[in-house]
């Protein structure tokens, strides 16, 4: 479509992120930031979105998608590094975490039977193997079973999930990092993050509230409770003579805003 109808294809950011989460209630990942960070840095997100997905998705180096009202999305410190630099640092962190060629770690990666989740899991399994010599055992479950296991926080290690915002505000994404929030499925807890989210929930000044939320994203990205992989996008075909179409993060497009460019002549 991009090749044959470039002037009609509209791809724009959507309020959704696809990610892998860590079970931080168990020692392996809770007590090993270096391992969590190494696993994130070893994933080539550019390859993921272009070769594995190839549908316009944007690589995610932060948690809050672009296009959010009154917000500047934050990024991990290695966003602008080359993948070679990331892999080199991932290997160093992996060794610092206590692992290496002579002492590899085996982890479990859980995903649900739906869509292209297996393709993504297989690609990341290969990336971890090539970069770190790490073996990921893939576990495929029906969605309800997987969610029940994630919520129980007993047998899961790394798991795939996604989150879509139902309103245009950064809080709908950052609430997943609040310790007592039911949507927090990693068990992540940082007192500074909790305090900032509580402030943001009652702050009426837009500038102050924005600064609180941006700080939450920066802190949580540094803590690596999740591995953001890509941001969702909306994809539409819009005829060349349609006026009034604009990118909308919530993907709401009302006919009253649209018109044909030759409507006056008619």
mmCIF file of C-alpha atoms in Angstrom:
data_model
loop_
_atom_site.group_PDB
_atom_site.id
_atom_site.type_symbol
_atom_site.label_atom_id
_atom_site.label_comp_id
_atom_site.label_asym_id
_atom_site.label_seq_id
_atom_site.Cartn_x
_atom_site.Cartn_y
_atom_site.Cartn_z
ATOM 1 C CA UNK A 1 0.000 0.000 0.000
ATOM 2 C CA UNK A 2 2.856 2.354 0.800
ATOM 3 C CA UNK A 3 4.436 1.665 -2.556
ATOM 4 C CA UNK A 4 1.293 1.930 -4.687
ATOM 5 C CA UNK A 5 -0.836 4.449 -2.755
ATOM 6 C CA UNK A 6 1.644 6.597 -0.829
ATOM 7 C CA UNK A 7 -0.487 9.744 -1.240
ATOM 8 C CA UNK A 8 -3.526 8.047 0.341
ATOM 9 C CA UNK A 9 -1.979 5.940 3.109
ATOM 10 C CA UNK A 10 -2.132 7.663 6.503
ATOM 11 C CA UNK A 11 -0.070 6.092 9.300
ATOM 12 C CA UNK A 12 -0.004 7.949 12.617
ATOM 13 C CA UNK A 13 0.747 7.265 16.309
ATOM 14 C CA UNK A 14 -1.888 5.508 18.401
ATOM 15 C CA UNK A 15 -2.288 5.239 22.158
ATOM 16 C CA UNK A 16 -0.883 1.764 22.558
ATOM 17 C CA UNK A 17 2.360 0.042 23.555
ATOM 18 C CA UNK A 18 3.402 -3.606 23.128
ATOM 19 C CA UNK A 19 5.802 -4.753 25.817
ATOM 20 C CA UNK A 20 7.396 -7.573 27.788
ATOM 21 C CA UNK A 21 6.996 -7.430 31.535
ATOM 22 C CA UNK A 22 9.119 -8.896 34.331
ATOM 23 C CA UNK A 23 7.741 -10.646 37.401
ATOM 24 C CA UNK A 24 9.404 -8.468 40.027
ATOM 25 C CA UNK A 25 7.999 -10.369 42.983
ATOM 26 C CA UNK A 26 10.647 -13.080 42.545
ATOM 27 C CA UNK A 27 14.378 -12.622 43.272
ATOM 28 C CA UNK A 28 15.761 -13.398 39.807
ATOM 29 C CA UNK A 29 14.471 -10.198 38.231
ATOM 30 C CA UNK A 30 13.506 -8.174 41.297
ATOM 31 C CA UNK A 31 17.090 -8.109 42.555
ATOM 32 C CA UNK A 32 18.910 -7.858 39.237
ATOM 33 C CA UNK A 33 18.536 -4.564 37.389
ATOM 34 C CA UNK A 34 21.593 -5.400 35.290
ATOM 35 C CA UNK A 35 19.896 -8.507 33.884
ATOM 36 C CA UNK A 36 16.668 -6.642 33.116
ATOM 37 C CA UNK A 37 18.562 -3.878 31.378
ATOM 38 C CA UNK A 38 20.726 -6.304 29.397
ATOM 39 C CA UNK A 39 17.658 -8.128 28.100
ATOM 40 C CA UNK A 40 16.143 -4.851 26.940
ATOM 41 C CA UNK A 41 19.299 -3.557 25.241
ATOM 42 C CA UNK A 42 19.895 -6.833 23.396
ATOM 43 C CA UNK A 43 16.601 -6.504 21.476
ATOM 44 C CA UNK A 44 16.877 -4.843 18.080
ATOM 45 C CA UNK A 45 13.591 -2.970 17.933
ATOM 46 C CA UNK A 46 14.284 -1.604 14.466
ATOM 47 C CA UNK A 47 14.527 -5.131 13.075
ATOM 48 C CA UNK A 48 11.419 -6.056 15.022
ATOM 49 C CA UNK A 49 9.216 -3.378 13.459
ATOM 50 C CA UNK A 50 10.635 -3.546 9.934
ATOM 51 C CA UNK A 51 11.389 -7.242 9.383
ATOM 52 C CA UNK A 52 9.053 -9.061 11.769
ATOM 53 C CA UNK A 53 6.040 -6.738 11.808
ATOM 54 C CA UNK A 54 6.448 -4.420 8.825
ATOM 55 C CA UNK A 55 3.122 -2.620 9.243
ATOM 56 C CA UNK A 56 4.280 0.843 10.212
ATOM 57 C CA UNK A 57 4.715 0.278 13.945
ATOM 58 C CA UNK A 58 7.224 2.527 15.713
ATOM 59 C CA UNK A 59 10.050 1.113 17.870
ATOM 60 C CA UNK A 60 9.483 1.921 21.539
ATOM 61 C CA UNK A 61 12.356 3.315 23.577
ATOM 62 C CA UNK A 62 9.964 4.767 26.144
ATOM 63 C CA UNK A 63 6.680 3.858 27.765
ATOM 64 C CA UNK A 64 4.251 6.660 26.901
ATOM 65 C CA UNK A 65 3.461 6.820 23.165
ATOM 66 C CA UNK A 66 4.063 10.016 21.185
ATOM 67 C CA UNK A 67 1.125 12.307 20.551
ATOM 68 C CA UNK A 68 -0.131 12.517 24.155
ATOM 69 C CA UNK A 69 -1.695 15.845 25.097
ATOM 70 C CA UNK A 70 0.413 18.139 27.309
ATOM 71 C CA UNK A 71 3.284 15.671 27.513
ATOM 72 C CA UNK A 72 6.767 15.011 26.141
ATOM 73 C CA UNK A 73 7.467 11.281 25.914
ATOM 74 C CA UNK A 74 10.657 10.194 27.672
ATOM 75 C CA UNK A 75 13.226 7.655 26.467
ATOM 76 C CA UNK A 76 15.809 5.222 27.785
ATOM 77 C CA UNK A 77 19.357 6.543 27.871
ATOM 78 C CA UNK A 78 20.483 4.271 25.022
ATOM 79 C CA UNK A 79 17.837 5.286 22.508
ATOM 80 C CA UNK A 80 20.308 7.016 20.179
ATOM 81 C CA UNK A 81 23.014 4.362 20.426
ATOM 82 C CA UNK A 82 23.737 2.003 17.563
ATOM 83 C CA UNK A 83 22.557 -1.550 18.075
ATOM 84 C CA UNK A 84 26.204 -2.637 18.183
ATOM 85 C CA UNK A 85 26.778 -0.279 21.123
ATOM 86 C CA UNK A 86 23.674 -1.577 22.874
ATOM 87 C CA UNK A 87 24.732 -5.196 22.466
ATOM 88 C CA UNK A 88 28.224 -4.463 23.770
ATOM 89 C CA UNK A 89 26.775 -2.817 26.866
ATOM 90 C CA UNK A 90 24.199 -5.599 27.250
ATOM 91 C CA UNK A 91 27.003 -8.176 27.333
ATOM 92 C CA UNK A 92 28.850 -6.169 29.971
ATOM 93 C CA UNK A 93 25.712 -5.882 32.106
ATOM 94 C CA UNK A 94 24.949 -9.574 31.621
ATOM 95 C CA UNK A 95 28.356 -10.481 33.022
ATOM 96 C CA UNK A 96 27.920 -7.958 35.834
ATOM 97 C CA UNK A 97 24.644 -9.697 36.646
ATOM 98 C CA UNK A 98 26.626 -12.913 37.183
ATOM 99 C CA UNK A 99 26.147 -14.614 33.827
ATOM 100 C CA UNK A 100 28.194 -15.247 30.731
ATOM 101 C CA UNK A 101 29.247 -17.857 28.141
ATOM 102 C CA UNK A 102 30.291 -20.300 30.840
ATOM 103 C CA UNK A 103 27.310 -19.539 33.040
ATOM 104 C CA UNK A 104 24.269 -18.773 30.871
ATOM 105 C CA UNK A 105 20.863 -18.159 32.375
ATOM 106 C CA UNK A 106 17.693 -19.807 31.122
ATOM 107 C CA UNK A 107 14.531 -17.776 31.410
ATOM 108 C CA UNK A 108 10.915 -18.409 30.556
ATOM 109 C CA UNK A 109 9.090 -16.170 28.086
ATOM 110 C CA UNK A 110 5.324 -16.475 28.162
ATOM 111 C CA UNK A 111 2.956 -15.296 25.419
ATOM 112 C CA UNK A 112 -0.596 -15.999 24.353
ATOM 113 C CA UNK A 113 -1.917 -17.915 21.365
ATOM 114 C CA UNK A 114 -3.059 -15.058 19.215
ATOM 115 C CA UNK A 115 -1.882 -12.917 16.331
ATOM 116 C CA UNK A 116 1.829 -12.638 15.661
ATOM 117 C CA UNK A 117 2.987 -13.015 19.255
ATOM 118 C CA UNK A 118 4.886 -16.210 18.459
ATOM 119 C CA UNK A 119 6.795 -14.555 15.599
ATOM 120 C CA UNK A 120 7.868 -11.779 17.933
ATOM 121 C CA UNK A 121 8.834 -14.230 20.689
ATOM 122 C CA UNK A 122 10.899 -16.342 18.289
ATOM 123 C CA UNK A 123 12.703 -13.254 16.987
ATOM 124 C CA UNK A 124 13.535 -12.012 20.470
ATOM 125 C CA UNK A 125 14.571 -15.500 21.558
ATOM 126 C CA UNK A 126 17.101 -15.467 18.694
ATOM 127 C CA UNK A 127 18.295 -11.931 19.535
ATOM 128 C CA UNK A 128 18.934 -12.888 23.159
ATOM 129 C CA UNK A 129 20.753 -16.044 22.081
ATOM 130 C CA UNK A 130 22.958 -14.215 19.577
ATOM 131 C CA UNK A 131 23.754 -11.243 21.803
ATOM 132 C CA UNK A 132 24.054 -12.899 25.213
ATOM 133 C CA UNK A 133 24.164 -16.661 24.721
ATOM 134 C CA UNK A 134 20.971 -16.778 26.757
ATOM 135 C CA UNK A 135 18.264 -19.366 26.218
ATOM 136 C CA UNK A 136 14.628 -18.355 26.535
ATOM 137 C CA UNK A 137 12.113 -21.158 26.919
ATOM 138 C CA UNK A 138 8.917 -20.156 25.133
ATOM 139 C CA UNK A 139 5.583 -20.934 26.801
ATOM 140 C CA UNK A 140 2.423 -20.509 24.755
ATOM 141 C CA UNK A 141 -0.900 -20.248 26.598
ATOM 142 C CA UNK A 142 -4.464 -19.199 25.896
ATOM 143 C CA UNK A 143 -5.026 -15.572 26.838
ATOM 144 C CA UNK A 144 -7.201 -16.234 29.899
ATOM 145 C CA UNK A 145 -4.726 -18.766 31.255
ATOM 146 C CA UNK A 146 -1.774 -16.463 30.648
ATOM 147 C CA UNK A 147 -3.476 -13.513 32.336
ATOM 148 C CA UNK A 148 -4.400 -15.647 35.338
ATOM 149 C CA UNK A 149 -0.779 -16.748 35.696
ATOM 150 C CA UNK A 150 0.514 -13.192 35.323
ATOM 151 C CA UNK A 151 -1.896 -11.914 37.964
ATOM 152 C CA UNK A 152 -0.958 -14.719 40.365
ATOM 153 C CA UNK A 153 2.739 -13.711 40.071
ATOM 154 C CA UNK A 154 3.906 -17.175 41.042
ATOM 155 C CA UNK A 155 5.234 -19.060 38.012
ATOM 156 C CA UNK A 156 5.794 -16.282 35.468
ATOM 157 C CA UNK A 157 9.176 -14.771 34.675
ATOM 158 C CA UNK A 158 8.918 -12.699 31.479
ATOM 159 C CA UNK A 159 5.598 -12.221 29.733
ATOM 160 C CA UNK A 160 4.124 -10.369 26.791
ATOM 161 C CA UNK A 161 1.354 -7.809 27.202
ATOM 162 C CA UNK A 162 0.121 -4.587 25.669
ATOM 163 C CA UNK A 163 -1.646 -1.513 26.942
ATOM 164 C CA UNK A 164 -3.968 0.857 25.110
ATOM 165 C CA UNK A 165 -4.958 4.186 26.584
ATOM 166 C CA UNK A 166 -8.662 4.909 26.653
ATOM 167 C CA UNK A 167 -8.167 8.660 27.058
ATOM 168 C CA UNK A 168 -5.522 11.093 25.845
ATOM 169 C CA UNK A 169 -3.398 11.535 28.945
ATOM 170 C CA UNK A 170 -0.058 10.140 30.086
ATOM 171 C CA UNK A 171 -1.543 9.006 33.394
ATOM 172 C CA UNK A 172 -3.437 6.172 31.707
ATOM 173 C CA UNK A 173 -0.049 4.607 30.876
ATOM 174 C CA UNK A 174 1.973 5.612 33.924
ATOM 175 C CA UNK A 175 -0.593 4.282 36.395
ATOM 176 C CA UNK A 176 0.712 0.801 35.560
ATOM 177 C CA UNK A 177 3.804 1.644 37.620
ATOM 178 C CA UNK A 178 1.866 2.542 40.778
ATOM 179 C CA UNK A 179 2.481 -0.070 43.470
ATOM 180 C CA UNK A 180 -1.132 -0.662 44.505
ATOM 181 C CA UNK A 181 -2.730 -0.215 41.093
ATOM 182 C CA UNK A 182 -4.583 -3.367 39.932
ATOM 183 C CA UNK A 183 -3.164 -2.811 36.433
ATOM 184 C CA UNK A 184 0.381 -3.149 37.767
ATOM 185 C CA UNK A 185 1.111 -6.729 36.704
ATOM 186 C CA UNK A 186 4.873 -6.695 37.266
ATOM 187 C CA UNK A 187 4.892 -6.072 40.999
ATOM 188 C CA UNK A 188 7.030 -2.972 40.446
ATOM 189 C CA UNK A 189 7.221 -0.620 43.413
ATOM 190 C CA UNK A 190 9.187 2.592 43.752
ATOM 191 C CA UNK A 191 8.212 5.024 46.554
ATOM 192 C CA UNK A 192 9.308 8.032 44.483
ATOM 193 C CA UNK A 193 7.080 6.956 41.592
ATOM 194 C CA UNK A 194 4.128 6.400 43.924
ATOM 195 C CA UNK A 195 4.576 9.852 45.457
ATOM 196 C CA UNK A 196 4.761 11.588 42.079
ATOM 197 C CA UNK A 197 1.687 9.770 40.766
ATOM 198 C CA UNK A 198 -0.255 10.764 43.874
ATOM 199 C CA UNK A 199 0.746 14.377 43.325
ATOM 200 C CA UNK A 200 -0.235 14.233 39.667
ATOM 201 C CA UNK A 201 -3.646 12.802 40.538
ATOM 202 C CA UNK A 202 -4.580 15.952 42.480
ATOM 203 C CA UNK A 203 -2.499 18.614 40.705
ATOM 204 C CA UNK A 204 -4.567 21.191 38.785
ATOM 205 C CA UNK A 205 -1.646 23.131 37.327
ATOM 206 C CA UNK A 206 -0.939 21.612 33.896
ATOM 207 C CA UNK A 207 2.757 22.490 33.894
ATOM 208 C CA UNK A 208 3.400 21.009 37.332
ATOM 209 C CA UNK A 209 1.339 17.912 36.589
ATOM 210 C CA UNK A 210 3.241 17.340 33.359
ATOM 211 C CA UNK A 211 6.590 17.597 35.167
ATOM 212 C CA UNK A 212 5.462 14.996 37.735
ATOM 213 C CA UNK A 213 4.367 12.545 35.068
ATOM 214 C CA UNK A 214 7.479 12.994 32.936
ATOM 215 C CA UNK A 215 9.616 12.333 36.010
ATOM 216 C CA UNK A 216 7.628 9.135 36.655
ATOM 217 C CA UNK A 217 8.436 7.894 33.167
ATOM 218 C CA UNK A 218 12.126 8.749 33.495
ATOM 219 C CA UNK A 219 12.437 6.925 36.817
ATOM 220 C CA UNK A 220 10.528 3.850 35.706
ATOM 221 C CA UNK A 221 12.472 3.569 32.459
ATOM 222 C CA UNK A 222 15.693 3.601 34.441
ATOM 223 C CA UNK A 223 14.319 0.859 36.714
ATOM 224 C CA UNK A 224 13.350 -1.350 33.735
ATOM 225 C CA UNK A 225 10.268 -3.111 35.140
ATOM 226 C CA UNK A 226 9.154 -3.618 31.540
ATOM 227 C CA UNK A 227 10.684 -3.823 28.069
ATOM 228 C CA UNK A 228 8.723 -1.551 25.726
ATOM 229 C CA UNK A 229 8.990 -3.041 22.234
ATOM 230 C CA UNK A 230 6.859 -0.972 19.882
ATOM 231 C CA UNK A 231 4.106 1.600 19.731
ATOM 232 C CA UNK A 232 0.926 0.883 17.842
ATOM 233 C CA UNK A 233 -0.096 3.057 14.926
ATOM 234 C CA UNK A 234 -3.342 3.716 13.110
ATOM 235 C CA UNK A 235 -3.515 2.885 9.411
ATOM 236 C CA UNK A 236 -6.109 4.369 7.064
ATOM 237 C CA UNK A 237 -6.613 4.938 3.377
ATOM 238 C CA UNK A 238 -7.871 8.470 2.712
ATOM 239 C CA UNK A 239 -8.754 9.639 -0.786
ATOM 240 C CA UNK A 240 -6.655 12.503 -2.133
ATOM 241 C CA UNK A 241 -9.648 14.852 -2.428
ATOM 242 C CA UNK A 242 -10.688 14.520 1.231
ATOM 243 C CA UNK A 243 -9.993 17.557 3.405
ATOM 244 C CA UNK A 244 -10.067 17.817 7.184
ATOM 245 C CA UNK A 245 -8.429 14.490 7.973
ATOM 246 C CA UNK A 246 -5.844 14.781 10.761
ATOM 247 C CA UNK A 247 -3.896 12.291 12.902
ATOM 248 C CA UNK A 248 -5.802 11.483 16.109
ATOM 249 C CA UNK A 249 -4.155 9.436 18.885
ATOM 250 C CA UNK A 250 -7.541 7.994 19.892
ATOM 251 C CA UNK A 251 -8.365 7.344 16.225
ATOM 252 C CA UNK A 252 -11.692 9.194 16.335
ATOM 253 C CA UNK A 253 -12.558 10.694 12.933
ATOM 254 C CA UNK A 254 -15.959 12.361 12.650
ATOM 255 C CA UNK A 255 -17.586 12.871 9.284
ATOM 256 C CA UNK A 256 -18.566 16.440 10.204
ATOM 257 C CA UNK A 257 -14.871 17.369 10.090
ATOM 258 C CA UNK A 258 -14.397 15.968 6.577
ATOM 259 C CA UNK A 259 -15.245 17.342 3.168
ATOM 260 C CA UNK A 260 -14.340 16.922 -0.479
ATOM 261 C CA UNK A 261 -12.073 19.515 -1.988
ATOM 262 C CA UNK A 262 -14.403 20.004 -4.973
ATOM 263 C CA UNK A 263 -17.606 20.299 -2.898
ATOM 264 C CA UNK A 264 -17.996 24.036 -3.632
ATOM 265 C CA UNK A 265 -17.828 23.475 -7.393
ATOM 266 C CA UNK A 266 -20.624 20.929 -7.127
#
